[in-house]
Short mmCIF file of C-alpha atoms in Angstrom, two decimals:
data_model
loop_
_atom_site.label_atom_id
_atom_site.label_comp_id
_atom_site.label_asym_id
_atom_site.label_seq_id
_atom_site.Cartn_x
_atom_site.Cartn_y
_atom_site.Cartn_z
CA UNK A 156 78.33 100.98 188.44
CA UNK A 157 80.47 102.33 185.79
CA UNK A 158 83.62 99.87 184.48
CA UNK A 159 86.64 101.26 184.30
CA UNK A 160 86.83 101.05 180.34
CA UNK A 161 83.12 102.87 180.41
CA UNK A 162 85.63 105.48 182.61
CA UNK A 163 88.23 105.54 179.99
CA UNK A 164 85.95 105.78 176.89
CA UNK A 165 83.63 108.57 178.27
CA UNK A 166 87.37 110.66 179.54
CA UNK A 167 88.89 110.20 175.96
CA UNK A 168 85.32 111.33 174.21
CA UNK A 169 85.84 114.42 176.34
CA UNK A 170 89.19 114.94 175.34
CA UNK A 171 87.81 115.05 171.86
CA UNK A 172 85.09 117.06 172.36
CA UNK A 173 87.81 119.80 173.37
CA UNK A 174 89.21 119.65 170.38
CA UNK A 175 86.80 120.05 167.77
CA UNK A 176 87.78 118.89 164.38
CA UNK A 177 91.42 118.32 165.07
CA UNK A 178 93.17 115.04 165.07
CA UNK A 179 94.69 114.37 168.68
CA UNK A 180 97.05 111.71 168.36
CA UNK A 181 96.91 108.84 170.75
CA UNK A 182 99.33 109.81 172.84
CA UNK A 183 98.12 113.07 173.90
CA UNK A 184 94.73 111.34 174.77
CA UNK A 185 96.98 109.07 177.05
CA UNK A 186 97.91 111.65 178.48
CA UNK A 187 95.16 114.18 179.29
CA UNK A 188 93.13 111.25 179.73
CA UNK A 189 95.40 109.96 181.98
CA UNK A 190 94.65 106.14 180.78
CA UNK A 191 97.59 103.64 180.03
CA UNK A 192 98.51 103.36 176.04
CA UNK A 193 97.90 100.41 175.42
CA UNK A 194 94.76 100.39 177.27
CA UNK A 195 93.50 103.78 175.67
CA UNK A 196 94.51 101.93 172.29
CA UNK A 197 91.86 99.48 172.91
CA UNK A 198 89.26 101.64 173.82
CA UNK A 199 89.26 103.81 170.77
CA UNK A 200 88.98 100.93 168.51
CA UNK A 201 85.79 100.28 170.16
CA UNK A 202 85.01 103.91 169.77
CA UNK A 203 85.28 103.71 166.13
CA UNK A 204 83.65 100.44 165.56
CA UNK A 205 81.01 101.83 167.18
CA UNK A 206 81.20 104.75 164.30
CA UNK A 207 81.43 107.46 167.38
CA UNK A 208 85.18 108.19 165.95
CA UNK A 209 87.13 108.78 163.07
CA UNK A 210 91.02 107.58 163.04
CA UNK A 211 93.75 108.62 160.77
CA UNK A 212 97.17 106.54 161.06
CA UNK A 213 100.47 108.48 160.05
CA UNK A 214 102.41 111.58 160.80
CA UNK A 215 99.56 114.06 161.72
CA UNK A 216 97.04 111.22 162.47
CA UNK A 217 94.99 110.76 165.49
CA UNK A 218 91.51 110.64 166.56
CA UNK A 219 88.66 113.35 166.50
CA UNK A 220 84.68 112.88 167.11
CA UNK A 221 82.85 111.62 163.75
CA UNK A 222 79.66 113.87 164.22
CA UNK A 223 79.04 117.39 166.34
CA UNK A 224 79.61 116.49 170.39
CA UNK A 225 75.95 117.66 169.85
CA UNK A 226 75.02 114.35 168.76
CA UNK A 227 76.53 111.93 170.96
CA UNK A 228 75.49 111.77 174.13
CA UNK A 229 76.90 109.89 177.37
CA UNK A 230 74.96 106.47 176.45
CA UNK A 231 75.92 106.44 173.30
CA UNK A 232 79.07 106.24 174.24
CA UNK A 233 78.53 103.74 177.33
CA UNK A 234 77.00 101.45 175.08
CA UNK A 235 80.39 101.54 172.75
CA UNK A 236 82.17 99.80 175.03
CA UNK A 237 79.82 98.13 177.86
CA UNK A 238 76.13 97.52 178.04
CA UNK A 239 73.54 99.62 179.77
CA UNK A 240 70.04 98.19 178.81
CA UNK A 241 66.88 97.42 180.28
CA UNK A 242 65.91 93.93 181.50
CA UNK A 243 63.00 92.83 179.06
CA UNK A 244 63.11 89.21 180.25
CA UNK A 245 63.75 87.17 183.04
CA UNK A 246 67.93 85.94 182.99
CA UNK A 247 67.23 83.11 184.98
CA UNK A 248 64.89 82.06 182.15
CA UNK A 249 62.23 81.01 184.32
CA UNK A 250 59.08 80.25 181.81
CA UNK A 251 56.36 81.53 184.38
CA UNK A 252 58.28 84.79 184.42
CA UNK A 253 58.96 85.82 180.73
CA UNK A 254 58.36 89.34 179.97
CA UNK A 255 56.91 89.41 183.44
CA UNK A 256 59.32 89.91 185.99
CA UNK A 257 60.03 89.42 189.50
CA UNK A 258 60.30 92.07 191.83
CA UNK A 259 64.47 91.50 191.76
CA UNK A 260 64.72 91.98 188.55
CA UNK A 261 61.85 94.81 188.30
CA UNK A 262 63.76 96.60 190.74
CA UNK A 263 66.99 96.54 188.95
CA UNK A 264 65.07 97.42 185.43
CA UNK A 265 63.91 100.18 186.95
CA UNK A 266 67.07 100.88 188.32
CA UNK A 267 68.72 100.58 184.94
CA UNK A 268 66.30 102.91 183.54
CA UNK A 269 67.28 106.28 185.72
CA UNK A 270 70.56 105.85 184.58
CA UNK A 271 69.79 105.52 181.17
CA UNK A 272 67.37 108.50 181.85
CA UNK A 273 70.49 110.65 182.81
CA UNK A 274 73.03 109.52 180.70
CA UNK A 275 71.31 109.46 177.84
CA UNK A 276 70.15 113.30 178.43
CA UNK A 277 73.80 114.64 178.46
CA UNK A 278 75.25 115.26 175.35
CA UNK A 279 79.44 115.39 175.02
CA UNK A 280 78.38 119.20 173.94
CA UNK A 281 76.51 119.60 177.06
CA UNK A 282 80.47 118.64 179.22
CA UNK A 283 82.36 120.70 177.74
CA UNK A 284 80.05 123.48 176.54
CA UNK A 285 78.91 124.23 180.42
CA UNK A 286 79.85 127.84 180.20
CA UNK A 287 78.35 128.69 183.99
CA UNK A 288 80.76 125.39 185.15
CA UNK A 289 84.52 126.64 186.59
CA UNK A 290 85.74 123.18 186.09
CA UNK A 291 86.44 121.34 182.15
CA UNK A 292 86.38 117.52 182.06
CA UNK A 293 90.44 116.63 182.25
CA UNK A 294 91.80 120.26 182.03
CA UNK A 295 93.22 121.93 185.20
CA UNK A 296 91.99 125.66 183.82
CA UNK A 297 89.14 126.96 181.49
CA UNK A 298 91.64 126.62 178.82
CA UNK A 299 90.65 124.55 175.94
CA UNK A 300 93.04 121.39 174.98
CA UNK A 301 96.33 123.53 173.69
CA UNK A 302 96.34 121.54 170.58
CA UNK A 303 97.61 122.76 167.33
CA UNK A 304 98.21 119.66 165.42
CA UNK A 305 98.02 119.71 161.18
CA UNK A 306 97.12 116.60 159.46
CA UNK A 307 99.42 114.67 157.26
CA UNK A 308 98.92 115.20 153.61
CA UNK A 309 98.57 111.18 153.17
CA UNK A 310 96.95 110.00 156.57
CA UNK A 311 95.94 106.37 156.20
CA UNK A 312 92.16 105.67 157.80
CA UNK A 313 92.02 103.61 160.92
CA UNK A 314 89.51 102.11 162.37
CA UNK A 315 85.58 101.89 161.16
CA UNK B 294 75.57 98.58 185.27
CA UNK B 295 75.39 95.44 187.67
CA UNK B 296 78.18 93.09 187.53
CA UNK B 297 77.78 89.65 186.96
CA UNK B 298 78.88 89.02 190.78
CA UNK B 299 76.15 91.46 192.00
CA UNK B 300 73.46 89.55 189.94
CA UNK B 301 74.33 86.78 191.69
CA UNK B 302 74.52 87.84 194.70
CA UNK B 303 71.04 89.32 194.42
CA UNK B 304 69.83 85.98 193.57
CA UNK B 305 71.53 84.38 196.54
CA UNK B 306 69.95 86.74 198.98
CA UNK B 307 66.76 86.50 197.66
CA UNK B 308 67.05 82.91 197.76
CA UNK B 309 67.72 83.17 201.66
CA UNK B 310 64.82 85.58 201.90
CA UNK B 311 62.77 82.84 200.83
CA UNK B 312 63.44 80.51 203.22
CA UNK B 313 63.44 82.86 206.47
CA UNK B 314 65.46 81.10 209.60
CA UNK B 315 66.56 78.34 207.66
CA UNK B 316 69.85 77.32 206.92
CA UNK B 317 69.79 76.78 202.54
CA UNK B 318 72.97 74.46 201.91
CA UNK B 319 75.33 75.77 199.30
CA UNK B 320 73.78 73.45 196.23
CA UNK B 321 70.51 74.23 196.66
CA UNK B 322 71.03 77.63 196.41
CA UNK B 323 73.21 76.96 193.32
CA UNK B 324 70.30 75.13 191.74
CA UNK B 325 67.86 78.05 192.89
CA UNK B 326 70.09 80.52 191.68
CA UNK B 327 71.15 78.73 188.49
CA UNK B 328 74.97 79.88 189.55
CA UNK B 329 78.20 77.84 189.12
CA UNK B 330 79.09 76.37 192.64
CA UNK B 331 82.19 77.33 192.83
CA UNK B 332 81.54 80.73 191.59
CA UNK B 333 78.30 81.06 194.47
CA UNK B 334 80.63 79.85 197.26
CA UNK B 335 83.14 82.76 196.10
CA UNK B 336 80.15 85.31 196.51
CA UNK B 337 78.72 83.70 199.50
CA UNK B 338 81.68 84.26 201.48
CA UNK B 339 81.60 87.90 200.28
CA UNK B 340 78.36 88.17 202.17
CA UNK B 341 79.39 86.35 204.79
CA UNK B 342 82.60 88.85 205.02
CA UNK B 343 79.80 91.35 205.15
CA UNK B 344 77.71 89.75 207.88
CA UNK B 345 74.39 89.82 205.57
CA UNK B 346 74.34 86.12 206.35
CA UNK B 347 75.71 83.45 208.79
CA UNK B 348 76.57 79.87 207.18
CA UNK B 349 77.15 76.67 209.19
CA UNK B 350 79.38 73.68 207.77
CA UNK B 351 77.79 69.52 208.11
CA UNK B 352 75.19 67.86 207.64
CA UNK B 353 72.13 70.15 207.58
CA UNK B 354 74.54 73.10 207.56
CA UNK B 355 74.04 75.92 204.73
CA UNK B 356 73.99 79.78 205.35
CA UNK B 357 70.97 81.94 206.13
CA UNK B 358 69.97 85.61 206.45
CA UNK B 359 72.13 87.31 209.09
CA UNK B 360 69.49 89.85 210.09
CA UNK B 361 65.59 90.18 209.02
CA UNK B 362 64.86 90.72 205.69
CA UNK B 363 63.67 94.28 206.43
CA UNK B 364 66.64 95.47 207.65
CA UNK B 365 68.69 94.29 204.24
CA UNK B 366 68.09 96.41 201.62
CA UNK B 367 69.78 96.21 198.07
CA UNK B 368 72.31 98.66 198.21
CA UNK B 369 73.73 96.53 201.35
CA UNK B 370 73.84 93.47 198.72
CA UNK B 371 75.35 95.69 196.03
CA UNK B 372 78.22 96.87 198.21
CA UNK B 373 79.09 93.86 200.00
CA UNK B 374 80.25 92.41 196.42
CA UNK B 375 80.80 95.39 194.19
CA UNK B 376 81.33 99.00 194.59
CA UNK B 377 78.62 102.11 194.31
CA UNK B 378 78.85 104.72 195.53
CA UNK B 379 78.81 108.47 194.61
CA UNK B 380 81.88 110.63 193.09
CA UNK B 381 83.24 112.81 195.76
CA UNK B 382 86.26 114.27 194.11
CA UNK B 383 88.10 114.33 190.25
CA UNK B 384 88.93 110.21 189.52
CA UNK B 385 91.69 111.82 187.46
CA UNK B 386 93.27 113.67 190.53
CA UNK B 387 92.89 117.28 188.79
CA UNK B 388 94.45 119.60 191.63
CA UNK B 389 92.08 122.50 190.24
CA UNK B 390 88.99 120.01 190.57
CA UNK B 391 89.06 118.52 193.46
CA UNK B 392 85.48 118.46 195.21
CA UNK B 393 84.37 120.76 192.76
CA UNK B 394 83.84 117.97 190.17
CA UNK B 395 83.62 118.61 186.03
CA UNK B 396 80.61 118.71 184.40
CA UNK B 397 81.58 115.09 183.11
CA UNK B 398 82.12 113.10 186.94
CA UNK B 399 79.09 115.00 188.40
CA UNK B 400 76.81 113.48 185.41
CA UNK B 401 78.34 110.43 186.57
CA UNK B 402 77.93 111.41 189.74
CA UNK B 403 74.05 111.87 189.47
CA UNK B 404 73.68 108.75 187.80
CA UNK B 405 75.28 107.15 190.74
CA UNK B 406 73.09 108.82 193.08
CA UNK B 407 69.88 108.15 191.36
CA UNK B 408 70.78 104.69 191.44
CA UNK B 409 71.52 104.47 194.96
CA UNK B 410 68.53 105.78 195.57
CA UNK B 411 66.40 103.12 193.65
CA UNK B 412 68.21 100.55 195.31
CA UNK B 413 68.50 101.66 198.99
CA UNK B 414 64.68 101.93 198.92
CA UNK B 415 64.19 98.19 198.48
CA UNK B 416 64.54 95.87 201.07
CA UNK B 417 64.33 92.04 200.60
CA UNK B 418 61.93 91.76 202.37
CA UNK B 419 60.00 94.10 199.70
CA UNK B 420 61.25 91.46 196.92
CA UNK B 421 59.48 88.63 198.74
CA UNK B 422 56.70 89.61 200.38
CA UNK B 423 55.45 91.64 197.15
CA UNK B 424 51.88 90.49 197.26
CA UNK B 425 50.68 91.90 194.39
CA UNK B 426 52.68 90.34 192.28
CA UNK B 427 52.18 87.40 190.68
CA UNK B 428 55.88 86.23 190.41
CA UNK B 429 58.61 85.58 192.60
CA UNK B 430 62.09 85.85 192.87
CA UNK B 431 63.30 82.40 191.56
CA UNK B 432 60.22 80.87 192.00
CA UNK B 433 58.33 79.07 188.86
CA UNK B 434 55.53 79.65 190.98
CA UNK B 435 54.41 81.47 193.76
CA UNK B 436 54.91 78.68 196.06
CA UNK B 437 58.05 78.91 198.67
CA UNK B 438 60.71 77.42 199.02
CA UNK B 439 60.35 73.71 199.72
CA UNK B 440 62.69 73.72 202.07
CA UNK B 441 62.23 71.65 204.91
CA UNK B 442 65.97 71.55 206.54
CA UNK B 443 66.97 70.49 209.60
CA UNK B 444 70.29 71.40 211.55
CA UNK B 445 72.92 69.37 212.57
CA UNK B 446 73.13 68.88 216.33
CA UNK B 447 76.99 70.31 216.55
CA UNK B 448 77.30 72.67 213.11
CA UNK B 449 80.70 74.55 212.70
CA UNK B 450 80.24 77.95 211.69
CA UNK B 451 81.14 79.11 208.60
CA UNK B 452 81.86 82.64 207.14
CA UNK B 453 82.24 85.73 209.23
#
């Protein structure tokens, strides 16, 4: 249902989301996130060219959300790196069809839009904000992401 | 959401619902299903693997619907090619998670569920027999079909 990069992406927004306004380098998203570097690496570029992140290269730098986990939610993110969207036409491109499709392709239109329905009703605020939940997306306690990480007095931008 | 295989594999079996006790050889589902051969034999023999249809090799062989169309519904498709199926403990392997998944998986959980459910609840049979509608699976018209294939006198099965 959900690729593994979706997986990824929606684990290192998380990761961000617990640390508000602080640059978490790379590395420490590997980790928490448990995702391999170099995979991670490729999945945060599509973050921020989708404008959902902010990067800063350098001693310091890292990654951290570019607007309020309050404003993204879970489909915004999908859609950074994969495609959830309604069917509005027929694929098969059948002319008789059009806009007016078979009861496949109804079926998985409708299907698609449930889980667009709940995705895109959870905000990255709403994971990690879930005060009557014991459990925080990637931490093993209730403890917030033990980051304390300063920023470099000349971090270079990356990404969009 | 649905992989390119699962499309496919949709079409196939909606193909075969068309033509009910018939066998469909491999190229005319290809041309009904608009999919690469060699990429519908691949996901043929998935469904074959999962005994949602029985193929015969020669002359007049092809594959057909392993059981009535009633008794197929989508999720059976779905899961004979691809994967979905609800989160039952922490992907990441969290020792404090466990069952007890974060408020991230168990969106992702729900969204797998309500999907399931959409697609469980439709049979083929419900995707070809849908009378009110005015188009069908495949079809440039509402016309079946036009198959009129006859077996071989000693086929070799094919598939599982």
């Amino acid at each position: 249902m959900f690729s593994q990069t979706t997986e990824y992406a929606l684990r290192a927004m998380a990761c961000l989301a617990l640390a508000p306004d602080q640059l978490v380098p790379t590395n420490v998203l590997a980790s928490m996130t448990k995702v391999p570097n170099n995979y991670l690496a490729k999945v945060l570029q599509q973050l921020a060219g989708a404008r959902l992140i902010n990067g800063r290269r350098g001693v310091g730098g890292g990654y951290r959300l570019a607007r309020p986990s309050a404003q993204i939610n879970l489909l915004d993110i999908i859609n950074a790196v994969d495609m959830l969207k309604r069917i509005e036409t027929c694929p098969l491109g059948l002319t008789t069809h059009g806009t007016n499709l078979c009861p496949l392709h109804r079926t998985m239109d409708r299907a698609a839009a449930v889980l667009i329905e709940v995705v895109r009703g959870v905000t990255l605020h709403d994971l990690v904000e879930d005060g009557g939940n014991r459990v925080r997306p990637l931490c093993e306690t209730k403890t917030p992401v033990p980051l304390t990480l300063t920023l470099n007095k000349t971090p270079k931008r990356i990404g969009a």
